[in-house]
C-alpha cells in the first residue's frame, strides 16, 4: 500500500531535549516536505526536499533541521525544542515538485513541548 | 511571499452545491492550483488540481479565471461526509520557484441535514 509513515504519532517532552520525527514513503517520490499545523493558521511549510541531498527552507524553518540522505526518508529534527514548537506536524511526498503534483500526507505527529 | 485567502467557514445543507473561492494574487507562472480536504485527526487528502479554465473529476470541479489570481472549488450535491476543512495550495512566485508552497488558512465547511 502506498503510504507516508510518520513516527511517533504522539510525543510529550520537555524544553531542550533533542527529538527526531521520522518520515518514510514507499512510493519512490522525489519531493518531500514537512508542515506544521496550528489552530487558525492552517498548514505552514517548514522544510522541503526536491531530491536526495537537496533541501531548502519553507515558510517557518526556525528551530528545525532536516536531512535527506535517502530518497525514502526525510526526518525532522528539533535540536532544542521549545514550547512554541508544540504543534501538529505532517510529512508529505509527491512524485516530483510538490506544487505541480498531488501530495500524499502522513497521519500526523502531535508534539507537546513542556 | 505569496498569500492565499479563503473564507474561514461556510455552512451548507445536504444536496446543495458548494463553491469555495481562494484568492492567490502572486501565483507562480508555471504553478498549478491544488485543493486538499482534511478531516479531524487525519492528514490532508488531494481533491483536484488545475492550471487554467476548468477541471472536473469524480468528486469536484475547479474553476480558474484567465488571470489565475483566484480559483473556485465546486462540490456538487454535498453530503454530511463532506464536512471538513478545505485548503487551496499554490507556489511562491517571490522565491523564484514553485517548490516552496503556501497553503491558505483553510475553509471549514459544515454540511447540515
Coordinates of C-alpha atoms in Angstrom, one line a residue:
Chain A
X1 CA 0.0 0.0 0.0
X2 CA 1.3 3.4 -1.0
X3 CA 1.8 5.5 2.1
X4 CA 3.7 8.1 4.1
X5 CA 4.6 6.9 7.6
X6 CA 5.4 9.2 10.5
X7 CA 6.7 8.2 13.9
X8 CA 6.0 8.8 16.6
X9 CA 2.3 9.8 16.3
X10 CA 2.3 11.5 19.7
X11 CA 5.1 12.8 21.9
X12 CA 5.3 14.8 25.1
X13 CA 8.7 16.0 26.0
X14 CA 10.5 18.9 27.8
X15 CA 12.2 22.0 26.6
X16 CA 15.7 21.5 25.3
X17 CA 15.6 17.7 24.9
X18 CA 16.5 16.9 21.2
X19 CA 14.0 14.9 19.3
X20 CA 13.6 13.5 15.9
X21 CA 10.4 12.8 14.0
X22 CA 10.8 10.2 11.3
X23 CA 9.1 10.2 7.9
X24 CA 9.3 7.5 5.3
X25 CA 7.5 7.0 2.0
X26 CA 7.3 3.9 -0.2
X27 CA 6.3 5.5 -3.5
X28 CA 9.8 6.4 -4.8
X29 CA 8.8 10.1 -4.6
X30 CA 11.4 12.7 -5.2
X31 CA 9.7 15.6 -3.4
X32 CA 9.2 15.5 0.4
X33 CA 8.1 18.2 2.8
X34 CA 7.3 19.0 6.4
X35 CA 4.4 21.1 7.6
X36 CA 3.2 22.3 11.0
X37 CA -0.5 22.9 11.7
X38 CA -1.7 25.3 14.3
X39 CA -5.2 26.5 15.1
X40 CA -6.2 29.4 12.9
X41 CA -3.0 29.3 10.9
X42 CA -3.6 26.3 8.6
X43 CA -0.7 24.4 7.2
X44 CA 2.7 26.1 7.1
X45 CA 5.7 24.6 5.3
X46 CA 8.8 24.1 7.4
X47 CA 11.3 22.5 5.0
X48 CA 11.2 20.7 1.7
X49 CA 13.4 18.5 -0.3
X50 CA 13.5 18.2 -4.1
X51 CA 15.6 15.0 -4.0
X52 CA 18.4 13.3 -2.1
X53 CA 20.8 15.8 -0.5
X54 CA 18.7 18.7 -1.7
X55 CA 16.8 20.6 1.0
X56 CA 15.5 24.1 1.4
X57 CA 13.7 26.3 3.8
X58 CA 9.9 26.7 3.7
X59 CA 7.9 29.4 5.4
X60 CA 8.8 28.6 9.1
X61 CA 12.2 26.9 9.3
X62 CA 13.5 28.4 12.5
X63 CA 14.3 25.9 15.2
X64 CA 14.1 22.9 12.8
X65 CA 16.6 20.8 10.8
X66 CA 16.1 18.2 8.2
X67 CA 18.2 15.7 6.2
X68 CA 17.6 13.7 3.1
X69 CA 20.3 11.0 2.9
X70 CA 18.0 8.5 1.2
X71 CA 15.1 9.1 -1.2
X72 CA 12.5 7.4 1.1
X73 CA 13.4 9.1 4.4
X74 CA 13.1 12.7 5.5
X75 CA 13.5 13.1 9.3
X76 CA 12.6 16.4 11.1
X77 CA 15.0 17.3 13.9
X78 CA 14.3 19.6 16.8
X79 CA 17.7 20.2 18.3
X80 CA 16.5 22.2 21.3
X81 CA 12.7 22.1 21.4
X82 CA 10.7 25.0 22.9
X83 CA 7.1 25.3 23.9
X84 CA 6.3 27.4 20.8
X85 CA 7.0 24.3 18.7
X86 CA 4.1 22.5 20.3
X87 CA 2.0 21.6 17.2
X88 CA 0.7 19.0 14.8
X89 CA 3.2 18.0 12.2
X90 CA 2.7 16.5 8.8
X91 CA 5.1 14.9 6.4
X92 CA 4.2 14.8 2.7
X93 CA 5.6 13.5 -0.5
X94 CA 4.9 13.8 -4.2
X95 CA 6.3 12.3 -7.4
X96 CA 8.2 15.5 -8.3
X97 CA 7.5 19.1 -7.5
X98 CA 5.1 19.5 -4.6
X99 CA 3.2 22.3 -6.2
X100 CA 2.5 20.6 -9.6
X101 CA 1.9 17.1 -8.3
X102 CA -0.6 15.8 -5.7
X103 CA 1.0 15.4 -2.3
X104 CA 0.4 12.4 -0.1
X105 CA 0.3 13.2 3.6
X106 CA 1.1 11.1 6.6
X107 CA -1.3 10.8 9.5
X108 CA 0.5 13.4 11.6
X109 CA 2.6 13.7 14.7
X110 CA 1.3 15.6 17.7
X111 CA 4.2 17.2 19.7
X112 CA 3.8 18.8 23.1
X113 CA 6.8 20.6 24.4
X114 CA 6.6 21.4 28.1
Chain B
X1 CA 5.5 35.9 -0.1
X2 CA 2.5 34.8 -2.0
X3 CA -0.7 34.9 0.0
X4 CA -3.8 32.9 -0.3
X5 CA -7.1 34.0 1.2
X6 CA -10.1 31.8 1.8
X7 CA -13.3 32.2 3.8
X8 CA -12.9 30.9 7.3
X9 CA -16.1 28.9 7.3
X10 CA -19.1 28.0 5.3
X11 CA -22.4 26.2 6.0
X12 CA -24.5 24.2 3.6
X13 CA -27.2 21.6 3.5
X14 CA -27.2 18.1 2.1
X15 CA -27.8 18.0 -1.6
X16 CA -26.7 21.6 -2.3
X17 CA -23.8 22.7 -4.4
X18 CA -20.9 24.4 -2.5
X19 CA -18.4 26.8 -4.0
X20 CA -15.3 27.8 -2.1
X21 CA -13.1 30.6 -3.5
X22 CA -9.4 31.1 -2.9
X23 CA -7.5 34.2 -3.8
X24 CA -3.8 33.9 -4.8
X25 CA -2.6 37.2 -6.0
X26 CA 1.0 36.2 -6.7
X27 CA 0.8 32.7 -8.1
X28 CA 3.9 31.4 -10.0
X29 CA 3.6 31.4 -13.8
X30 CA 4.2 27.7 -14.1
X31 CA 2.4 26.6 -10.9
X32 CA -0.8 24.7 -10.5
X33 CA -3.6 25.3 -8.0
X34 CA -4.3 22.3 -5.8
X35 CA -7.1 21.7 -3.4
X36 CA -7.0 19.4 -0.4
X37 CA -9.6 18.1 2.1
X38 CA -8.8 17.4 5.7
X39 CA -10.8 15.5 8.3
X40 CA -10.1 15.8 12.0
X41 CA -7.0 13.8 13.1
X42 CA -6.0 13.0 9.5
X43 CA -3.6 14.4 7.0
X44 CA -4.9 16.4 4.1
X45 CA -6.1 14.5 1.1
X46 CA -5.8 15.6 -2.5
X47 CA -9.1 16.6 -4.2
X48 CA -8.3 18.3 -7.5
X49 CA -5.6 20.2 -9.4
X50 CA -5.7 22.6 -12.3
X51 CA -3.7 25.2 -14.2
X52 CA -6.4 27.3 -16.0
X53 CA -10.0 27.2 -17.1
X54 CA -12.0 24.3 -15.7
X55 CA -11.1 20.9 -14.4
X56 CA -13.6 18.2 -13.3
X57 CA -13.1 14.8 -11.7
X58 CA -15.4 12.4 -10.0
X59 CA -15.7 14.5 -6.8
X60 CA -15.3 18.1 -7.6
X61 CA -14.8 20.8 -10.2
X62 CA -12.2 23.6 -10.2
X63 CA -12.7 26.9 -12.0
X64 CA -9.8 29.2 -12.7
X65 CA -10.2 32.5 -14.5
X66 CA -7.8 33.8 -17.1
X67 CA -5.7 35.9 -14.8
X68 CA -5.3 32.9 -12.4
X69 CA -5.4 35.1 -9.3
X70 CA -8.2 33.1 -7.8
X71 CA -9.8 29.7 -8.1
X72 CA -13.1 28.2 -7.0
X73 CA -13.6 24.7 -5.8
X74 CA -17.1 23.4 -6.5
X75 CA -18.6 20.4 -4.7
X76 CA -21.8 19.2 -6.3
X77 CA -24.6 17.8 -4.1
X78 CA -22.7 17.7 -0.8
X79 CA -23.4 15.2 1.9
X80 CA -22.7 15.1 5.6
X81 CA -19.4 13.3 4.9
X82 CA -18.2 16.4 3.1
X83 CA -17.9 18.2 6.4
X84 CA -14.2 19.0 6.6
X85 CA -11.6 21.7 6.1
X86 CA -10.7 22.6 2.6
X87 CA -7.3 24.1 1.6
X88 CA -6.0 25.6 -1.6
X89 CA -2.3 25.4 -2.4
X90 CA -0.2 27.5 -4.7
X91 CA 3.6 28.1 -5.1
X92 CA 5.5 31.2 -4.1
X93 CA 6.5 33.3 -7.0
X94 CA 8.7 35.6 -4.9
X95 CA 11.0 32.8 -4.1
X96 CA 11.7 32.2 -7.8
X97 CA 10.5 28.7 -7.8
X98 CA 7.4 26.6 -7.2
X99 CA 8.8 24.3 -4.6
X100 CA 8.1 26.5 -1.6
X101 CA 4.4 26.0 -1.0
X102 CA 1.8 28.3 0.5
X103 CA -1.4 26.8 1.9
X104 CA -4.4 29.0 2.7
X105 CA -5.7 29.0 6.3
X106 CA -8.4 26.7 5.2
X107 CA -12.2 26.9 4.9
X108 CA -14.2 24.9 7.4
X109 CA -17.3 23.5 5.7
X110 CA -20.2 22.3 7.7
X111 CA -22.9 20.3 6.0
X112 CA -26.2 20.1 7.8
X113 CA -29.0 17.5 7.4

